[in-house]
PDB file of C-alpha atoms in Angstrom:
ATOM      1  CA  UNK A   1      93.210 139.277 199.525  1.00 50.00           C
ATOM      2  CA  UNK A   2      93.888 137.210 196.455  1.00 55.00           C
ATOM      3  CA  UNK A   3      94.143 138.108 192.275  1.00 59.00           C
ATOM      4  CA  UNK A   4      91.341 135.421 192.103  1.00 58.00           C
ATOM      5  CA  UNK A   5      89.240 136.408 195.100  1.00 69.00           C
ATOM      6  CA  UNK A   6      88.668 139.456 194.033  1.00 75.00           C
ATOM      7  CA  UNK A   7      88.618 138.497 190.265  1.00 70.00           C
ATOM      8  CA  UNK A   8      85.674 136.215 190.778  1.00 71.00           C
ATOM      9  CA  UNK A   9      83.952 138.556 193.586  1.00 80.00           C
ATOM     10  CA  UNK A  10      84.006 141.019 190.135  1.00 80.00           C
ATOM     11  CA  UNK A  11      82.845 138.589 187.922  1.00 76.00           C
ATOM     12  CA  UNK A  12      79.638 137.563 190.101  1.00 78.00           C
ATOM     13  CA  UNK A  13      79.029 141.332 190.478  1.00 83.00           C
ATOM     14  CA  UNK A  14      78.837 142.120 186.660  1.00 81.00           C
ATOM     15  CA  UNK A  15      76.518 138.721 186.319  1.00 76.00           C
ATOM     16  CA  UNK A  16      74.317 139.977 189.150  1.00 77.00           C
ATOM     17  CA  UNK A  17      73.801 143.640 186.888  1.00 80.00           C
ATOM     18  CA  UNK A  18      74.148 142.074 183.721  1.00 75.00           C
ATOM     19  CA  UNK A  19      71.375 139.216 183.963  1.00 69.00           C
ATOM     20  CA  UNK A  20      69.077 141.087 186.546  1.00 71.00           C
ATOM     21  CA  UNK A  21      65.942 142.999 184.307  1.00 68.00           C
ATOM     22  CA  UNK A  22      66.045 145.803 186.745  1.00 79.00           C
ATOM     23  CA  UNK A  23      67.954 147.587 189.293  1.00 83.00           C
ATOM     24  CA  UNK A  24      69.176 145.479 191.756  1.00 85.00           C
ATOM     25  CA  UNK A  25      69.165 147.275 194.896  1.00 88.00           C
ATOM     26  CA  UNK A  26      72.894 147.317 197.317  1.00 89.00           C
ATOM     27  CA  UNK A  27      71.681 145.592 200.257  1.00 87.00           C
ATOM     28  CA  UNK A  28      70.571 142.832 197.654  1.00 86.00           C
ATOM     29  CA  UNK A  29      74.249 142.863 196.348  1.00 86.00           C
ATOM     30  CA  UNK A  30      75.761 142.491 199.260  1.00 87.00           C
ATOM     31  CA  UNK A  31      73.356 138.989 199.653  1.00 82.00           C
ATOM     32  CA  UNK A  32      73.685 137.699 196.724  1.00 78.00           C
ATOM     33  CA  UNK A  33      76.706 138.539 195.418  1.00 80.00           C
ATOM     34  CA  UNK A  34      79.933 136.175 196.633  1.00 73.00           C
ATOM     35  CA  UNK A  35      82.934 137.738 197.972  1.00 79.00           C
ATOM     36  CA  UNK A  36      81.042 140.437 199.874  1.00 83.00           C
ATOM     37  CA  UNK A  37      79.178 137.798 202.922  1.00 76.00           C
ATOM     38  CA  UNK A  38      81.098 139.089 206.773  1.00 77.00           C
ATOM     39  CA  UNK A  39      82.250 142.495 206.059  1.00 83.00           C
ATOM     40  CA  UNK A  40      81.172 145.497 208.298  1.00 89.00           C
ATOM     41  CA  UNK A  41      78.769 147.648 206.873  1.00 90.00           C
ATOM     42  CA  UNK A  42      81.782 150.348 206.423  1.00 91.00           C
ATOM     43  CA  UNK A  43      83.971 147.952 204.319  1.00 90.00           C
ATOM     44  CA  UNK A  44      81.322 146.574 202.136  1.00 91.00           C
ATOM     45  CA  UNK A  45      80.550 150.400 201.238  1.00 91.00           C
ATOM     46  CA  UNK A  46      84.484 150.505 200.795  1.00 91.00           C
ATOM     47  CA  UNK A  47      84.641 147.488 198.664  1.00 91.00           C
ATOM     48  CA  UNK A  48      81.478 148.131 196.564  1.00 91.00           C
ATOM     49  CA  UNK A  49      82.526 151.527 195.783  1.00 90.00           C
ATOM     50  CA  UNK A  50      86.257 150.370 194.621  1.00 89.00           C
ATOM     51  CA  UNK A  51      84.636 147.443 192.577  1.00 88.00           C
ATOM     52  CA  UNK A  52      82.538 150.356 190.533  1.00 87.00           C
ATOM     53  CA  UNK A  53      84.462 152.369 189.641  1.00 84.00           C
ATOM     54  CA  UNK A  54      86.987 149.490 188.535  1.00 81.00           C
ATOM     55  CA  UNK A  55      84.538 148.182 186.468  1.00 81.00           C
ATOM     56  CA  UNK A  56      83.895 151.348 185.008  1.00 77.00           C
ATOM     57  CA  UNK A  57      87.312 152.281 184.713  1.00 72.00           C
ATOM     58  CA  UNK A  58      87.433 148.929 182.115  1.00 66.00           C
ATOM     59  CA  UNK A  59      84.136 150.148 179.799  1.00 68.00           C
ATOM     60  CA  UNK A  60      81.473 148.373 181.993  1.00 76.00           C
ATOM     61  CA  UNK A  61      78.504 151.039 182.360  1.00 76.00           C
ATOM     62  CA  UNK A  62      77.104 150.265 184.962  1.00 83.00           C
ATOM     63  CA  UNK A  63      73.956 152.301 185.824  1.00 84.00           C
ATOM     64  CA  UNK A  64      72.191 153.578 188.735  1.00 85.00           C
ATOM     65  CA  UNK A  65      67.917 154.237 189.061  1.00 82.00           C
ATOM     66  CA  UNK A  66      64.933 152.478 190.467  1.00 76.00           C
ATOM     67  CA  UNK A  67      62.538 150.110 189.366  1.00 69.00           C
ATOM     68  CA  UNK A  68      60.069 152.424 191.567  1.00 65.00           C
ATOM     69  CA  UNK A  69      58.709 155.062 189.450  1.00 61.00           C
ATOM     70  CA  UNK A  70      57.755 157.609 192.690  1.00 61.00           C
ATOM     71  CA  UNK A  71      61.428 156.608 194.078  1.00 58.00           C
ATOM     72  CA  UNK A  72      59.945 155.096 197.765  1.00 63.00           C
ATOM     73  CA  UNK A  73      62.187 151.658 197.107  1.00 71.00           C
ATOM     74  CA  UNK A  74      66.124 151.693 197.764  1.00 78.00           C
ATOM     75  CA  UNK A  75      67.673 153.025 194.571  1.00 82.00           C
ATOM     76  CA  UNK A  76      69.831 150.192 192.633  1.00 87.00           C
ATOM     77  CA  UNK A  77      72.801 149.676 189.862  1.00 88.00           C
ATOM     78  CA  UNK A  78      72.313 147.208 186.833  1.00 85.00           C
ATOM     79  CA  UNK A  79      74.769 146.844 183.197  1.00 80.00           C
ATOM     80  CA  UNK A  80      72.604 147.478 180.347  1.00 69.00           C
ATOM     81  CA  UNK A  81      73.037 144.470 178.089  1.00 61.00           C
ATOM     82  CA  UNK A  82      72.021 147.068 174.701  1.00 56.00           C
ATOM     83  CA  UNK A  83      75.307 149.510 176.537  1.00 55.00           C
ATOM     84  CA  UNK A  84      77.364 146.578 177.332  1.00 55.00           C
ATOM     85  CA  UNK A  85      77.504 145.586 173.494  1.00 51.00           C
ATOM     86  CA  UNK A  86      79.171 147.543 170.745  1.00 43.00           C
ATOM     87  CA  UNK A  87      77.259 147.855 168.030  1.00 43.00           C
ATOM     88  CA  UNK A  88      78.005 146.330 164.790  1.00 42.00           C
ATOM     89  CA  UNK A  89      81.892 145.764 164.316  1.00 38.00           C
ATOM     90  CA  UNK A  90      82.846 145.276 160.545  1.00 37.00           C
ATOM     91  CA  UNK A  91      86.206 143.726 161.637  1.00 32.00           C
ATOM     92  CA  UNK A  92      85.233 139.886 161.071  1.00 35.00           C
ATOM     93  CA  UNK A  93      82.324 138.929 162.893  1.00 32.00           C
ATOM     94  CA  UNK A  94      79.908 141.633 163.080  1.00 32.00           C
ATOM     95  CA  UNK A  95      78.997 142.284 166.364  1.00 30.00           C
ATOM     96  CA  UNK A  96      80.921 143.113 169.152  1.00 31.00           C
ATOM     97  CA  UNK A  97      81.630 142.788 172.915  1.00 32.00           C
ATOM     98  CA  UNK A  98      83.217 145.518 175.673  1.00 32.00           C
ATOM     99  CA  UNK A  99      83.558 142.540 178.322  1.00 34.00           C
ATOM    100  CA  UNK A 100      87.273 144.079 180.247  1.00 35.00           C
ATOM    101  CA  UNK A 101      88.048 142.309 182.802  1.00 38.00           C
ATOM    102  CA  UNK A 102      84.713 140.400 183.466  1.00 40.00           C
ATOM    103  CA  UNK A 103      85.094 138.462 180.239  1.00 40.00           C
ATOM    104  CA  UNK A 104      88.766 137.624 180.679  1.00 39.00           C
ATOM    105  CA  UNK A 105      88.550 136.262 184.288  1.00 40.00           C
ATOM    106  CA  UNK A 106      85.654 133.729 182.979  1.00 41.00           C
ATOM    107  CA  UNK A 107      87.678 132.725 180.516  1.00 44.00           C
ATOM    108  CA  UNK A 108      89.430 130.197 183.709  1.00 40.00           C
ATOM    109  CA  UNK A 109      87.366 126.809 183.543  1.00 37.00           C
ATOM    110  CA  UNK A 110      88.064 126.873 187.386  1.00 39.00           C
ATOM    111  CA  UNK A 111      85.452 129.705 187.929  1.00 42.00           C
ATOM    112  CA  UNK A 112      83.077 128.161 185.870  1.00 43.00           C
ATOM    113  CA  UNK A 113      80.103 126.998 188.235  1.00 47.00           C
ATOM    114  CA  UNK A 114      80.426 130.174 189.571  1.00 48.00           C
ATOM    115  CA  UNK A 115      77.659 131.252 186.842  1.00 48.00           C
ATOM    116  CA  UNK A 116      75.329 128.703 187.928  1.00 47.00           C
ATOM    117  CA  UNK A 117      75.744 129.760 191.333  1.00 51.00           C
ATOM    118  CA  UNK A 118      75.236 133.851 190.974  1.00 50.00           C
ATOM    119  CA  UNK A 119      72.232 132.948 188.480  1.00 49.00           C
ATOM    120  CA  UNK A 120      70.633 130.819 190.954  1.00 47.00           C
ATOM    121  CA  UNK A 121      71.117 132.894 193.986  1.00 51.00           C
ATOM    122  CA  UNK A 122      69.471 135.683 192.200  1.00 50.00           C
ATOM    123  CA  UNK A 123      66.461 134.028 191.891  1.00 48.00           C
ATOM    124  CA  UNK A 124      66.583 132.791 195.410  1.00 49.00           C
ATOM    125  CA  UNK A 125      66.114 136.810 196.519  1.00 47.00           C
ATOM    126  CA  UNK A 126      63.549 137.506 193.975  1.00 52.00           C
ATOM    127  CA  UNK A 127      65.714 139.100 191.556  1.00 51.00           C
ATOM    128  CA  UNK A 128      64.355 138.209 188.789  1.00 51.00           C
ATOM    129  CA  UNK A 129      67.225 137.494 185.902  1.00 49.00           C
ATOM    130  CA  UNK A 130      67.846 136.838 182.078  1.00 50.00           C
ATOM    131  CA  UNK A 131      70.111 133.847 181.716  1.00 48.00           C
ATOM    132  CA  UNK A 132      70.275 135.190 177.773  1.00 49.00           C
ATOM    133  CA  UNK A 133      72.503 138.001 178.956  1.00 50.00           C
ATOM    134  CA  UNK A 134      74.916 135.888 180.221  1.00 49.00           C
ATOM    135  CA  UNK A 135      75.814 135.226 176.225  1.00 52.00           C
ATOM    136  CA  UNK A 136      78.361 138.553 176.283  1.00 48.00           C
ATOM    137  CA  UNK A 137      80.759 136.401 178.975  1.00 49.00           C
ATOM    138  CA  UNK A 138      80.261 132.910 177.999  1.00 53.00           C
ATOM    139  CA  UNK A 139      82.879 130.607 180.067  1.00 48.00           C
ATOM    140  CA  UNK A 140      84.559 128.962 177.415  1.00 49.00           C
ATOM    141  CA  UNK A 141      88.107 127.424 177.365  1.00 45.00           C
ATOM    142  CA  UNK A 142      91.180 129.768 175.902  1.00 46.00           C
ATOM    143  CA  UNK A 143      94.645 130.088 175.724  1.00 45.00           C
ATOM    144  CA  UNK A 144      96.392 132.918 178.389  1.00 55.00           C
ATOM    145  CA  UNK A 145      97.171 136.246 176.603  1.00 69.00           C
ATOM    146  CA  UNK A 146     100.248 137.586 178.890  1.00 81.00           C
ATOM    147  CA  UNK A 147     100.011 141.029 177.083  1.00 87.00           C
ATOM    148  CA  UNK A 148      96.554 141.105 179.099  1.00 81.00           C
ATOM    149  CA  UNK A 149      97.238 142.210 182.509  1.00 79.00           C
ATOM    150  CA  UNK A 150      99.359 144.449 181.460  1.00 88.00           C
ATOM    151  CA  UNK A 151      97.106 146.287 179.514  1.00 89.00           C
ATOM    152  CA  UNK A 152      94.449 146.182 181.694  1.00 82.00           C
ATOM    153  CA  UNK A 153      96.461 147.315 184.171  1.00 84.00           C
ATOM    154  CA  UNK A 154      97.468 150.326 182.223  1.00 90.00           C
ATOM    155  CA  UNK A 155      94.193 151.270 180.513  1.00 87.00           C
ATOM    156  CA  UNK A 156      92.970 151.002 184.601  1.00 83.00           C
ATOM    157  CA  UNK A 157      96.187 153.663 185.539  1.00 86.00           C
ATOM    158  CA  UNK A 158      95.969 155.794 182.230  1.00 92.00           C
ATOM    159  CA  UNK A 159      99.899 154.526 181.955  1.00 95.00           C
ATOM    160  CA  UNK A 160     101.085 154.528 178.554  1.00 97.00           C
ATOM    161  CA  UNK A 161     103.297 151.243 177.402  1.00 97.00           C
ATOM    162  CA  UNK A 162     105.320 150.284 174.401  1.00 97.00           C
ATOM    163  CA  UNK A 163     105.159 146.928 173.171  1.00 97.00           C
ATOM    164  CA  UNK A 164     106.596 144.960 169.823  1.00 96.00           C
ATOM    165  CA  UNK A 165     103.628 144.308 167.911  1.00 95.00           C
ATOM    166  CA  UNK A 166     104.170 142.070 164.351  1.00 91.00           C
ATOM    167  CA  UNK A 167     101.371 142.487 161.824  1.00 85.00           C
ATOM    168  CA  UNK A 168     100.070 139.633 159.929  1.00 73.00           C
ATOM    169  CA  UNK A 169     101.302 140.374 156.463  1.00 74.00           C
ATOM    170  CA  UNK A 170     104.957 140.860 158.354  1.00 76.00           C
ATOM    171  CA  UNK A 171     107.574 138.855 160.064  1.00 79.00           C
ATOM    172  CA  UNK A 172     109.179 141.623 161.613  1.00 87.00           C
ATOM    173  CA  UNK A 173     107.417 142.814 164.462  1.00 90.00           C
ATOM    174  CA  UNK A 174     107.331 147.059 165.496  1.00 94.00           C
ATOM    175  CA  UNK A 175     107.393 149.123 168.039  1.00 96.00           C
ATOM    176  CA  UNK A 176     104.516 151.128 169.362  1.00 96.00           C
ATOM    177  CA  UNK A 177     103.784 153.539 171.764  1.00 97.00           C
ATOM    178  CA  UNK A 178     100.815 153.536 172.910  1.00 97.00           C
ATOM    179  CA  UNK A 179      98.129 155.119 175.640  1.00 97.00           C
ATOM    180  CA  UNK A 180      95.823 152.601 175.973  1.00 95.00           C
ATOM    181  CA  UNK A 181      91.711 153.472 176.175  1.00 93.00           C
ATOM    182  CA  UNK A 182      90.133 150.408 177.016  1.00 87.00           C
ATOM    183  CA  UNK A 183      90.974 146.343 176.010  1.00 83.00           C
ATOM    184  CA  UNK A 184      88.200 144.480 173.673  1.00 77.00           C
ATOM    185  CA  UNK A 185      87.257 141.392 172.866  1.00 67.00           C
ATOM    186  CA  UNK A 186      85.489 140.843 169.155  1.00 62.00           C
ATOM    187  CA  UNK A 187      84.753 136.886 169.398  1.00 52.00           C
ATOM    188  CA  UNK A 188      87.349 135.563 171.872  1.00 52.00           C
ATOM    189  CA  UNK A 189      90.344 137.554 170.278  1.00 66.00           C
ATOM    190  CA  UNK A 190      91.703 140.264 172.129  1.00 78.00           C
ATOM    191  CA  UNK A 191      92.656 143.705 170.964  1.00 84.00           C
ATOM    192  CA  UNK A 192      93.709 146.932 173.265  1.00 90.00           C
ATOM    193  CA  UNK A 193      92.563 150.408 171.504  1.00 92.00           C
ATOM    194  CA  UNK A 194      94.318 153.727 172.206  1.00 94.00           C
ATOM    195  CA  UNK A 195      96.111 156.698 170.527  1.00 96.00           C
ATOM    196  CA  UNK A 196      98.977 155.460 169.123  1.00 96.00           C
ATOM    197  CA  UNK A 197     101.976 158.962 169.624  1.00 96.00           C
ATOM    198  CA  UNK A 198     104.120 158.087 167.074  1.00 95.00           C
ATOM    199  CA  UNK A 199     101.304 158.177 164.465  1.00 93.00           C
ATOM    200  CA  UNK A 200      99.490 160.485 166.550  1.00 94.00           C
ATOM    201  CA  UNK A 201      96.050 158.810 165.796  1.00 94.00           C
ATOM    202  CA  UNK A 202      93.834 156.359 167.082  1.00 94.00           C
ATOM    203  CA  UNK A 203      95.061 152.487 166.576  1.00 94.00           C
ATOM    204  CA  UNK A 204      93.835 149.374 167.785  1.00 92.00           C
ATOM    205  CA  UNK A 205      96.217 146.438 167.786  1.00 92.00           C
ATOM    206  CA  UNK A 206      95.399 142.337 168.760  1.00 87.00           C
ATOM    207  CA  UNK A 207      97.100 141.269 171.254  1.00 88.00           C
ATOM    208  CA  UNK A 208      97.992 137.328 170.353  1.00 84.00           C
ATOM    209  CA  UNK A 209     100.060 139.371 168.049  1.00 89.00           C
ATOM    210  CA  UNK A 210     102.555 141.265 170.731  1.00 93.00           C
ATOM    211  CA  UNK A 211     105.346 139.945 170.715  1.00 92.00           C
ATOM    212  CA  UNK A 212     107.708 140.123 174.453  1.00 92.00           C
ATOM    213  CA  UNK A 213     107.094 141.831 177.215  1.00 93.00           C
ATOM    214  CA  UNK A 214     104.712 145.218 177.396  1.00 94.00           C
ATOM    215  CA  UNK A 215     106.682 147.687 179.304  1.00 96.00           C
ATOM    216  CA  UNK A 216     105.388 151.029 180.984  1.00 95.00           C
ATOM    217  CA  UNK A 217     106.463 154.375 178.821  1.00 96.00           C
ATOM    218  CA  UNK A 218     105.438 156.997 180.672  1.00 94.00           C
ATOM    219  CA  UNK A 219     103.663 157.590 184.563  1.00 94.00           C
ATOM    220  CA  UNK A 220     100.159 156.731 185.723  1.00 92.00           C
ATOM    221  CA  UNK A 221      97.616 159.469 184.803  1.00 92.00           C
ATOM    222  CA  UNK A 222      99.642 161.355 182.470  1.00 95.00           C
ATOM    223  CA  UNK A 223      96.194 161.374 179.433  1.00 95.00           C
ATOM    224  CA  UNK A 224      92.844 161.414 179.653  1.00 93.00           C
ATOM    225  CA  UNK A 225      90.696 158.805 177.662  1.00 91.00           C
ATOM    226  CA  UNK A 226      88.228 159.844 175.464  1.00 91.00           C
ATOM    227  CA  UNK A 227      84.263 159.835 176.102  1.00 88.00           C
ATOM    228  CA  UNK A 228      83.238 156.442 175.856  1.00 80.00           C
ATOM    229  CA  UNK A 229      81.230 157.387 172.190  1.00 82.00           C
ATOM    230  CA  UNK A 230      84.308 158.331 170.888  1.00 87.00           C
ATOM    231  CA  UNK A 231      86.257 155.344 172.064  1.00 85.00           C
ATOM    232  CA  UNK A 232      83.570 152.914 170.619  1.00 81.00           C
ATOM    233  CA  UNK A 233      83.311 154.701 167.098  1.00 85.00           C
ATOM    234  CA  UNK A 234      87.205 154.676 166.603  1.00 87.00           C
ATOM    235  CA  UNK A 235      86.145 151.365 167.656  1.00 81.00           C
ATOM    236  CA  UNK A 236      83.960 150.882 164.905  1.00 78.00           C
ATOM    237  CA  UNK A 237      85.846 152.941 162.344  1.00 82.00           C
ATOM    238  CA  UNK A 238      88.932 150.951 162.898  1.00 79.00           C
ATOM    239  CA  UNK A 239      87.407 147.841 161.453  1.00 59.00           C
ATOM    240  CA  UNK A 240      88.316 146.273 157.725  1.00 51.00           C
ATOM    241  CA  UNK A 241      85.492 146.413 155.538  1.00 51.00           C
ATOM    242  CA  UNK A 242      83.699 142.963 156.076  1.00 55.00           C
ATOM    243  CA  UNK A 243      84.745 140.065 153.105  1.00 53.00           C
ATOM    244  CA  UNK A 244      81.554 139.029 150.908  1.00 60.00           C
ATOM    245  CA  UNK A 245      81.439 135.219 149.561  1.00 71.00           C
ATOM    246  CA  UNK A 246      82.332 133.600 151.677  1.00 79.00           C
ATOM    247  CA  UNK A 247      82.346 129.469 152.657  1.00 88.00           C
ATOM    248  CA  UNK A 248      80.043 128.224 155.130  1.00 90.00           C
ATOM    249  CA  UNK A 249      80.936 125.455 157.781  1.00 93.00           C
ATOM    250  CA  UNK A 250      78.095 123.451 159.373  1.00 95.00           C
ATOM    251  CA  UNK A 251      79.320 123.487 163.449  1.00 95.00           C
ATOM    252  CA  UNK A 252      77.103 121.247 165.966  1.00 95.00           C
ATOM    253  CA  UNK A 253      76.312 123.314 169.630  1.00 92.00           C
ATOM    254  CA  UNK A 254      74.681 122.331 172.464  1.00 88.00           C
ATOM    255  CA  UNK A 255      71.762 124.256 173.679  1.00 85.00           C
ATOM    256  CA  UNK A 256      72.352 127.382 175.747  1.00 75.00           C
ATOM    257  CA  UNK A 257      75.629 127.576 174.975  1.00 78.00           C
ATOM    258  CA  UNK A 258      78.159 128.489 172.117  1.00 78.00           C
ATOM    259  CA  UNK A 259      76.244 132.346 172.127  1.00 72.00           C
ATOM    260  CA  UNK A 260      79.465 133.697 170.254  1.00 70.00           C
ATOM    261  CA  UNK A 261      79.314 130.730 166.894  1.00 79.00           C
ATOM    262  CA  UNK A 262      75.398 131.461 167.288  1.00 79.00           C
ATOM    263  CA  UNK A 263      76.509 135.326 166.583  1.00 71.00           C
ATOM    264  CA  UNK A 264      77.513 134.636 163.456  1.00 75.00           C
ATOM    265  CA  UNK A 265      75.337 132.034 162.360  1.00 83.00           C
ATOM    266  CA  UNK A 266      73.345 133.228 158.884  1.00 86.00           C
ATOM    267  CA  UNK A 267      71.172 129.830 160.157  1.00 89.00           C
ATOM    268  CA  UNK A 268      70.740 127.875 163.574  1.00 90.00           C
ATOM    269  CA  UNK A 269      68.544 124.360 163.362  1.00 92.00           C
ATOM    270  CA  UNK A 270      67.520 121.902 165.886  1.00 92.00           C
ATOM    271  CA  UNK A 271      69.442 118.569 165.558  1.00 92.00           C
ATOM    272  CA  UNK A 272      68.265 115.571 165.320  1.00 91.00           C
ATOM    273  CA  UNK A 273      69.871 114.570 169.049  1.00 89.00           C
ATOM    274  CA  UNK A 274      67.920 116.117 171.732  1.00 90.00           C
ATOM    275  CA  UNK A 275      69.994 118.897 173.309  1.00 90.00           C
ATOM    276  CA  UNK A 276      72.071 119.869 170.621  1.00 93.00           C
ATOM    277  CA  UNK A 277      71.464 122.315 166.927  1.00 93.00           C
ATOM    278  CA  UNK A 278      73.122 123.058 163.815  1.00 95.00           C
ATOM    279  CA  UNK A 279      74.616 126.142 163.254  1.00 92.00           C
ATOM    280  CA  UNK A 280      75.722 127.242 159.124  1.00 94.00           C
ATOM    281  CA  UNK A 281      78.429 129.946 160.145  1.00 89.00           C
ATOM    282  CA  UNK A 282      80.613 132.173 157.229  1.00 85.00           C
ATOM    283  CA  UNK A 283      83.891 132.195 157.687  1.00 84.00           C
ATOM    284  CA  UNK A 284      87.141 133.645 156.469  1.00 76.00           C
ATOM    285  CA  UNK A 285      89.661 131.784 157.877  1.00 79.00           C
ATOM    286  CA  UNK A 286      89.552 127.610 158.443  1.00 86.00           C
ATOM    287  CA  UNK A 287      92.225 128.261 161.180  1.00 83.00           C
ATOM    288  CA  UNK A 288      90.421 130.876 162.991  1.00 78.00           C
ATOM    289  CA  UNK A 289      87.380 129.538 162.986  1.00 86.00           C
ATOM    290  CA  UNK A 290      88.547 126.287 164.310  1.00 87.00           C
ATOM    291  CA  UNK A 291      90.416 127.937 167.115  1.00 81.00           C
ATOM    292  CA  UNK A 292      86.691 129.426 167.981  1.00 81.00           C
ATOM    293  CA  UNK A 293      85.047 126.282 168.146  1.00 86.00           C
ATOM    294  CA  UNK A 294      87.512 124.936 169.862  1.00 84.00           C
ATOM    295  CA  UNK A 295      87.014 126.927 173.237  1.00 77.00           C
ATOM    296  CA  UNK A 296      83.673 126.206 173.396  1.00 79.00           C
ATOM    297  CA  UNK A 297      85.417 122.562 174.466  1.00 80.00           C
ATOM    298  CA  UNK A 298      82.557 120.262 174.450  1.00 84.00           C
ATOM    299  CA  UNK A 299      79.772 122.116 173.822  1.00 85.00           C
ATOM    300  CA  UNK A 300      80.892 122.877 170.110  1.00 89.00           C
ATOM    301  CA  UNK A 301      81.752 119.661 167.639  1.00 93.00           C
ATOM    302  CA  UNK A 302      82.829 120.817 164.107  1.00 94.00           C
ATOM    303  CA  UNK A 303      81.144 118.875 161.613  1.00 95.00           C
ATOM    304  CA  UNK A 304      82.121 120.078 158.566  1.00 94.00           C
ATOM    305  CA  UNK A 305      84.023 120.903 155.958  1.00 94.00           C
ATOM    306  CA  UNK A 306      86.146 118.456 156.548  1.00 94.00           C
ATOM    307  CA  UNK A 307      89.416 120.498 157.032  1.00 95.00           C
ATOM    308  CA  UNK A 308      87.703 122.358 159.448  1.00 93.00           C
ATOM    309  CA  UNK A 309      87.102 119.341 161.863  1.00 93.00           C
ATOM    310  CA  UNK A 310      90.413 118.351 161.429  1.00 93.00           C
ATOM    311  CA  UNK A 311      92.078 121.883 162.970  1.00 91.00           C
ATOM    312  CA  UNK A 312      89.555 122.033 165.905  1.00 90.00           C
ATOM    313  CA  UNK A 313      90.675 117.945 166.915  1.00 89.00           C
ATOM    314  CA  UNK A 314      94.126 119.392 166.379  1.00 87.00           C
ATOM    315  CA  UNK A 315      93.898 122.411 168.821  1.00 83.00           C
ATOM    316  CA  UNK A 316      92.061 120.064 171.519  1.00 82.00           C
ATOM    317  CA  UNK A 317      94.675 117.511 171.361  1.00 81.00           C
ATOM    318  CA  UNK A 318      97.448 120.393 171.779  1.00 76.00           C
ATOM    319  CA  UNK A 319      95.545 121.494 174.453  1.00 68.00           C
ATOM    320  CA  UNK A 320      94.995 118.506 176.330  1.00 65.00           C
ATOM    321  CA  UNK A 321      99.033 117.536 175.242  1.00 65.00           C
ATOM    322  CA  UNK A 322      98.247 114.262 173.069  1.00 57.00           C
ATOM    323  CA  UNK A 323      99.609 113.926 170.044  1.00 53.00           C
ATOM    324  CA  UNK A 324      97.585 113.406 166.544  1.00 50.00           C
TER     325      UNK A 324
END
């Protein structure tokens, strides 16, 4: 089975369990999640158990329970939206989402159509689906993070790694030795959180500042990951204080999209043009906000300030291979 097929199946499973308002029985999951059809009972059971374990290992909390208080119905599964999202994190934005493998895969535009198909299948099968929950795994146009897959695999296998990382304040990268706990996303920027064996403490590193390859630095299974609440607390503690008196920008966002930008907005109002809304967003870096807007493709348009609009156009032109 190809990695893309497996990734799409995992993504569909996350969508199924995230948007359902209640617990989804395994028999229904088998019918609606692409990739499970055509399997024998035994093969499906093995595949489903592996998929659940793999998602849990990267920090996606899959709960087991029943919608029937008397327990007469088939038990099912769900992903609690409250548990899927981190509490307030003071890194740059004030809300963070642990999306692990699912959201990373979802950045590939080739899988974008699967969202609507998955939700439609759920609704056709009688599952009460909440589309708003898809904000955590919203499809976006983004560049590749070469360090993502090696670090995700290291988290999965509990394998120590080493890599060179460049601080924002320094042009010289430093060699880091890390026991990775989780790969996290803060509004489009990816980080690895883990135990830094050189500093003997928890540390978090932005993937885009990793220079060169991520290499194994020990054998798989050689360390234990703290409980999820401790990992969440470490992520919250490692974020710097939120800056004050930030400038604001105006961004036009298509209705039903741009959830990440909306979460950073201090005001969202209907636009004169049907199907669009205007968000007022605070920002600390024009470049970072421009990249964030650009990753939403045609669903977000920078209006002001002019410098922001210019940077968004330049970013999109670079992706499209157009010289401005």
